[in-house]
Every structure is written in structure tokens, then in C-alpha cells.
PDB file of C-alpha atoms in Angstrom:
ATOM      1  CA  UNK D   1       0.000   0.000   0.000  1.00 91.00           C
ATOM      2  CA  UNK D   2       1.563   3.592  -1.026  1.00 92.00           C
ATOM      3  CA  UNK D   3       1.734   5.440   1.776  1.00 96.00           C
ATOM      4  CA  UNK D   4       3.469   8.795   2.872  1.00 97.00           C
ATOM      5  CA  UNK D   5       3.543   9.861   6.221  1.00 98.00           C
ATOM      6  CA  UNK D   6       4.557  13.589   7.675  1.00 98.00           C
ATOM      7  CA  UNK D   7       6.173  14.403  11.005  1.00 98.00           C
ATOM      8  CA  UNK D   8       7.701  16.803  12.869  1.00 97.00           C
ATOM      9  CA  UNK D   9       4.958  19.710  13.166  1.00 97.00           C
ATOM     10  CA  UNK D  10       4.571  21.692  15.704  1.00 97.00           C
ATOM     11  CA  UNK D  11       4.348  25.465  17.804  1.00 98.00           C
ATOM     12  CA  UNK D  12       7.262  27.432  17.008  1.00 98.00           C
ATOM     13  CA  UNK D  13       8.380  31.452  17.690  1.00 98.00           C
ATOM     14  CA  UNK D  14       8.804  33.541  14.647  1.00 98.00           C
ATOM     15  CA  UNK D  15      12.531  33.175  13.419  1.00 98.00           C
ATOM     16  CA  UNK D  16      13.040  29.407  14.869  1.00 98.00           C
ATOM     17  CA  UNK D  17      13.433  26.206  12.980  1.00 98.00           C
ATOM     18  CA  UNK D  18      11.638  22.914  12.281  1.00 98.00           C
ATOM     19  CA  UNK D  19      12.250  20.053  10.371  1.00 98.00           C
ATOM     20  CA  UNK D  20       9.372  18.027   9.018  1.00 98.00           C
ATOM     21  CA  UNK D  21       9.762  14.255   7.447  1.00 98.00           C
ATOM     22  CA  UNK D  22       7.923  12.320   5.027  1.00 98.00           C
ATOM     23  CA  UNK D  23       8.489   8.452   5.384  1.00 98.00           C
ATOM     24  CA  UNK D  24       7.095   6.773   2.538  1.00 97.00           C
ATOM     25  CA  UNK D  25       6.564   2.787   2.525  1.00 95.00           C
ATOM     26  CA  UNK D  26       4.802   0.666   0.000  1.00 93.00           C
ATOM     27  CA  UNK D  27       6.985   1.759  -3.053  1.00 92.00           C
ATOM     28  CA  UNK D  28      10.583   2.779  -4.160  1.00 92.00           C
ATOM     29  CA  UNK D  29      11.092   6.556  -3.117  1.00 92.00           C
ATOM     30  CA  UNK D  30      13.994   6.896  -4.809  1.00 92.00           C
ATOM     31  CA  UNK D  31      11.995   6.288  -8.163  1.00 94.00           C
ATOM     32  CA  UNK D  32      10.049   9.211  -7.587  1.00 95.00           C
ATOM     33  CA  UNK D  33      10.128  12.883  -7.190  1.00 95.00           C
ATOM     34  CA  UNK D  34       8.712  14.239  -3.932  1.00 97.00           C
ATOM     35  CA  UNK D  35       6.560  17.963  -3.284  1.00 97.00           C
ATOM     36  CA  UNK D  36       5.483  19.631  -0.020  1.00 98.00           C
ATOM     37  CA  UNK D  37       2.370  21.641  -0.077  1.00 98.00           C
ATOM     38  CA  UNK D  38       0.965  23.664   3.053  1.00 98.00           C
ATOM     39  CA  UNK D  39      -3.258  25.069   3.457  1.00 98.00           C
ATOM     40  CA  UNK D  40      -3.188  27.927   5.853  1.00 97.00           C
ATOM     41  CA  UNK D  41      -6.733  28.235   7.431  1.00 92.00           C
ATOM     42  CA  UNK D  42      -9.162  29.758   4.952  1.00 94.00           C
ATOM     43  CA  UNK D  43      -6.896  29.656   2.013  1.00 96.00           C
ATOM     44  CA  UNK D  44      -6.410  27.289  -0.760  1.00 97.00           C
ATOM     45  CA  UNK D  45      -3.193  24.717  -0.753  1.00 97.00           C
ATOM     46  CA  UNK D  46      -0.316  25.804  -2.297  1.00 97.00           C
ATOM     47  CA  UNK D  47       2.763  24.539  -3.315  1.00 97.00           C
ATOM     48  CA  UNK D  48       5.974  24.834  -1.216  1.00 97.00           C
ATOM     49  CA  UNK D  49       8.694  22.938  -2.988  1.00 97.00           C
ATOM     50  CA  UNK D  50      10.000  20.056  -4.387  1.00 97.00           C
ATOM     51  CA  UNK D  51      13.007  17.558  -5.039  1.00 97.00           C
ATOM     52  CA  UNK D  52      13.276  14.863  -8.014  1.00 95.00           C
ATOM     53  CA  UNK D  53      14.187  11.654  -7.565  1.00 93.00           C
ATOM     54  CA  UNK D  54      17.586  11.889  -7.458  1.00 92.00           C
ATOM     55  CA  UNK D  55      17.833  14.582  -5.076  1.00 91.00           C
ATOM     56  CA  UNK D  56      20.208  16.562  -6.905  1.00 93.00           C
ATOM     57  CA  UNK D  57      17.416  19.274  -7.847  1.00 95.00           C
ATOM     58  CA  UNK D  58      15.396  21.485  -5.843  1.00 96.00           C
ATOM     59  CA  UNK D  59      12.371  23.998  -6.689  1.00 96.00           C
ATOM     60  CA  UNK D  60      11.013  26.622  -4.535  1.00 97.00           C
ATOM     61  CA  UNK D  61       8.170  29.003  -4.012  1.00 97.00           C
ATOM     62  CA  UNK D  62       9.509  32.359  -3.327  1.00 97.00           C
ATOM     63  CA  UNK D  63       7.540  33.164  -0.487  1.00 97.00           C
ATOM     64  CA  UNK D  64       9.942  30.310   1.510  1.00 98.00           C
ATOM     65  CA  UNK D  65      13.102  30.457  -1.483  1.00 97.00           C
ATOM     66  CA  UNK D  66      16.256  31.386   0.977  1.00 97.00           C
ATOM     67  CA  UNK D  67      14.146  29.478   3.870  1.00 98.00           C
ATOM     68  CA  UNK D  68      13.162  26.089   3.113  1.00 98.00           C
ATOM     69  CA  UNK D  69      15.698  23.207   2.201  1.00 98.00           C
ATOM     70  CA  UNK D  70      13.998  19.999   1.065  1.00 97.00           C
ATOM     71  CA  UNK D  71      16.982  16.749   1.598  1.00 96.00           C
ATOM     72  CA  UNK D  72      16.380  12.903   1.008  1.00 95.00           C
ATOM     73  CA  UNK D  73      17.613   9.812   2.190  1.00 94.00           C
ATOM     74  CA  UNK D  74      16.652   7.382   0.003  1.00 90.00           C
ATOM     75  CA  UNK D  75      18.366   4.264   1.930  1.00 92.00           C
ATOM     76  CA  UNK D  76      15.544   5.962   5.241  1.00 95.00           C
ATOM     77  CA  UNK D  77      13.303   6.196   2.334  1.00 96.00           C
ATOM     78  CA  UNK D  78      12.569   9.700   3.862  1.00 97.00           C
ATOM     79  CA  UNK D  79      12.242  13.441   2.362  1.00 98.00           C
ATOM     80  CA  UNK D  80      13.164  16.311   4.592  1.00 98.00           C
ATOM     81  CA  UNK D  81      11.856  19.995   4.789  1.00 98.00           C
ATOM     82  CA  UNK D  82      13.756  22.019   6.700  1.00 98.00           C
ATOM     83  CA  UNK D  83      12.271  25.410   7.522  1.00 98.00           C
ATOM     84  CA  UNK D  84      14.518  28.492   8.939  1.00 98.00           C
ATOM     85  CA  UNK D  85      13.592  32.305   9.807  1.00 98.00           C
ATOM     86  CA  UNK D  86       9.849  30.582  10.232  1.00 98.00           C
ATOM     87  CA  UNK D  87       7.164  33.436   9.927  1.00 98.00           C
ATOM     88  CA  UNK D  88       3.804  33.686  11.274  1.00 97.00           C
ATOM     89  CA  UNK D  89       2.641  33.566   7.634  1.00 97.00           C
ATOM     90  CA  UNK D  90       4.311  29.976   7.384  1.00 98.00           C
ATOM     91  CA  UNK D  91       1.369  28.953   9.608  1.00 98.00           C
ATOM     92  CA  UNK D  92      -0.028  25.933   7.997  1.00 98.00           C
ATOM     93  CA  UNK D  93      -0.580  21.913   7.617  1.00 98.00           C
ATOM     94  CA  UNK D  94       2.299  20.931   6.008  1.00 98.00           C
ATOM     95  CA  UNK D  95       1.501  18.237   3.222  1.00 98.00           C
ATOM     96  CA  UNK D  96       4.464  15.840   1.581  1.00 98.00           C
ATOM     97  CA  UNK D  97       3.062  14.138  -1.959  1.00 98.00           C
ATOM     98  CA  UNK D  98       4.620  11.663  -4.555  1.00 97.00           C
ATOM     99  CA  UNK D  99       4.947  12.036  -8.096  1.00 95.00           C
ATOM    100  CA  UNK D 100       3.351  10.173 -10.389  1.00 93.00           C
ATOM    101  CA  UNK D 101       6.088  10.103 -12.793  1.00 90.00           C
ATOM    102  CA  UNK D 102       8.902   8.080 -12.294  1.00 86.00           C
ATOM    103  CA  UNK D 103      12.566   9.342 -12.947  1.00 88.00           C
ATOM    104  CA  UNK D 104      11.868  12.904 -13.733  1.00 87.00           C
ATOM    105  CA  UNK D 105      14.754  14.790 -14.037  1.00 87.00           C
ATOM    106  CA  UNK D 106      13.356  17.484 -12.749  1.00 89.00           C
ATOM    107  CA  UNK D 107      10.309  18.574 -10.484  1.00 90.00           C
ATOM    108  CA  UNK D 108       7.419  21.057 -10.132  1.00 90.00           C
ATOM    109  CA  UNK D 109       5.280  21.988  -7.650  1.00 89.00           C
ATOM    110  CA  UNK D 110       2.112  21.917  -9.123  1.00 92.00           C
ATOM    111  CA  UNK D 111      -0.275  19.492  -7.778  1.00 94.00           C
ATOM    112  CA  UNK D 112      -2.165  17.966 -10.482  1.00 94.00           C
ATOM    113  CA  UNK D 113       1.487  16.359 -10.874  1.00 94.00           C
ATOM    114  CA  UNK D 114       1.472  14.281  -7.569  1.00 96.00           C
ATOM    115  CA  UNK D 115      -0.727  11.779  -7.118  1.00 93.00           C
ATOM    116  CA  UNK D 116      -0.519  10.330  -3.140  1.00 95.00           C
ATOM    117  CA  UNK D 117      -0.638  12.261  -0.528  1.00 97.00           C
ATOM    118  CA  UNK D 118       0.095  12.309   3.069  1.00 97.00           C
ATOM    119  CA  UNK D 119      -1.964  12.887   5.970  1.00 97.00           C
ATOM    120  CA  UNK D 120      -0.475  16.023   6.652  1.00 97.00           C
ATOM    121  CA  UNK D 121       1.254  17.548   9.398  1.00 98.00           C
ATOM    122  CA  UNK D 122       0.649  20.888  11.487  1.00 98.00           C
ATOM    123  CA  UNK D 123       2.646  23.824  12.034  1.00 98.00           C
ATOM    124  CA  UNK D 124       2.308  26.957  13.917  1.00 98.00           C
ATOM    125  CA  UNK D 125       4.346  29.821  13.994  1.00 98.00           C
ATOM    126  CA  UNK D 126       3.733  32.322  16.966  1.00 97.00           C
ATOM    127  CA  UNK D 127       5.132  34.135  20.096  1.00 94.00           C
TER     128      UNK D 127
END
């Protein structure tokens, strides 16, 4: 069963740091680029970033370009997002999603693209 599942949410102070994970089980992650998405309350989802398959490319938004990292360990069969300088407007659940392409060379954030999805994870930036 494809799964993806996101961790590492949670209440953080404007300008601190969180790392979220994706673990994905059921199929080969390193066949497969990953994206992260985030919904803010009241507001559609929107793409955050993304890495391809081979981890050697990265695309951003630029509301988080500077910010964000997004790393993989393939042998963990995990995606990272690593969020810096967090802002109140990075308020959000944080979604990780798979491809549906295998081997892309490259990777877009554009959601039509991906085609599982986590459960989604929550974070909250505030003082």
C-alpha cells in the first residue's frame, strides 16, 4: 500500500526552525520525485517545494526560497523539509506528496502532478 507519512509539526516562535519528514513505505522513493504543499486556514493549498528523484534538484516558491531546504535519504526512504527564519505567515498543515512520474529529471510543484498524498502535518508559527 503507497503510503506517505509527515512528522515533525509543531508550535514554534517567529525566526526558529523545524524540520518536518515524510516516510514513505509501499513503493521505491527513490523512483520518484517528492513535493510539499501547506493550506493555511481559509486559504487554498499551495505549493511549497519540491526535489526529483535523485535529489540533486530542488524547486522553490519564493515566499519560503532562501528558507526552506527539502533533503532525502533514500536508503531511510525519507524526504526532509527544513524550515529556517519561520514566519507567522508559514502557519499551515504541512503536506508531503509523490509524483506520479517516475525518474523525472526534474520537479514542479504543481499538484495535479502528484498523485498520493500524506496525511499532513501541522505547524504553527507564533510568540
Amino acid at each position: 500500500q503507497l503510503q506517505l507519512v509527515e512528522s515533525g509539526g509543531g508550535l514554534v516562535q517567529p525566526g526558529g526552525s523545524l524540520r518536518l519528514s515524510c516516510a514513505a513505505s509501499g513503493f521505491a522513493l527513490d523512483y520518484y520525485g517528492i513535493g510539499w504543499f501547506r493550506q493555511a486556514p481559509g486559504k487554498e493549498r499551495e505549493g511549497v517545494g519540491c526535489v526529483n528523484s535523485r535529489g540533486d534538484t530542488t524547486t522553490f516558491a519564493d515566499s519560503v526560497k532562501g528558507r526552506f531546504t527539502i533533503s532525502r535519504d533514500n536508503a531511510k526512504k525519507t524526504v526532509y523539509l527544513q524550515m529556517n527564519d519561520l514566519k507567522p505567515e508559514d502557519t499551515a498543515v504541512y503536506y508531503c506528496a509523490r509524483d506520479r512520474t517516475a525518474f523525472l529529471r526534474l520537479c514542479y510543484f504543481i499538484e495535479k502532478n502528484y498523485g498520493t498524498w500524506g496525511q499532513g502535518t501541522q505547524v504553527t508559527v507564533s510568540s
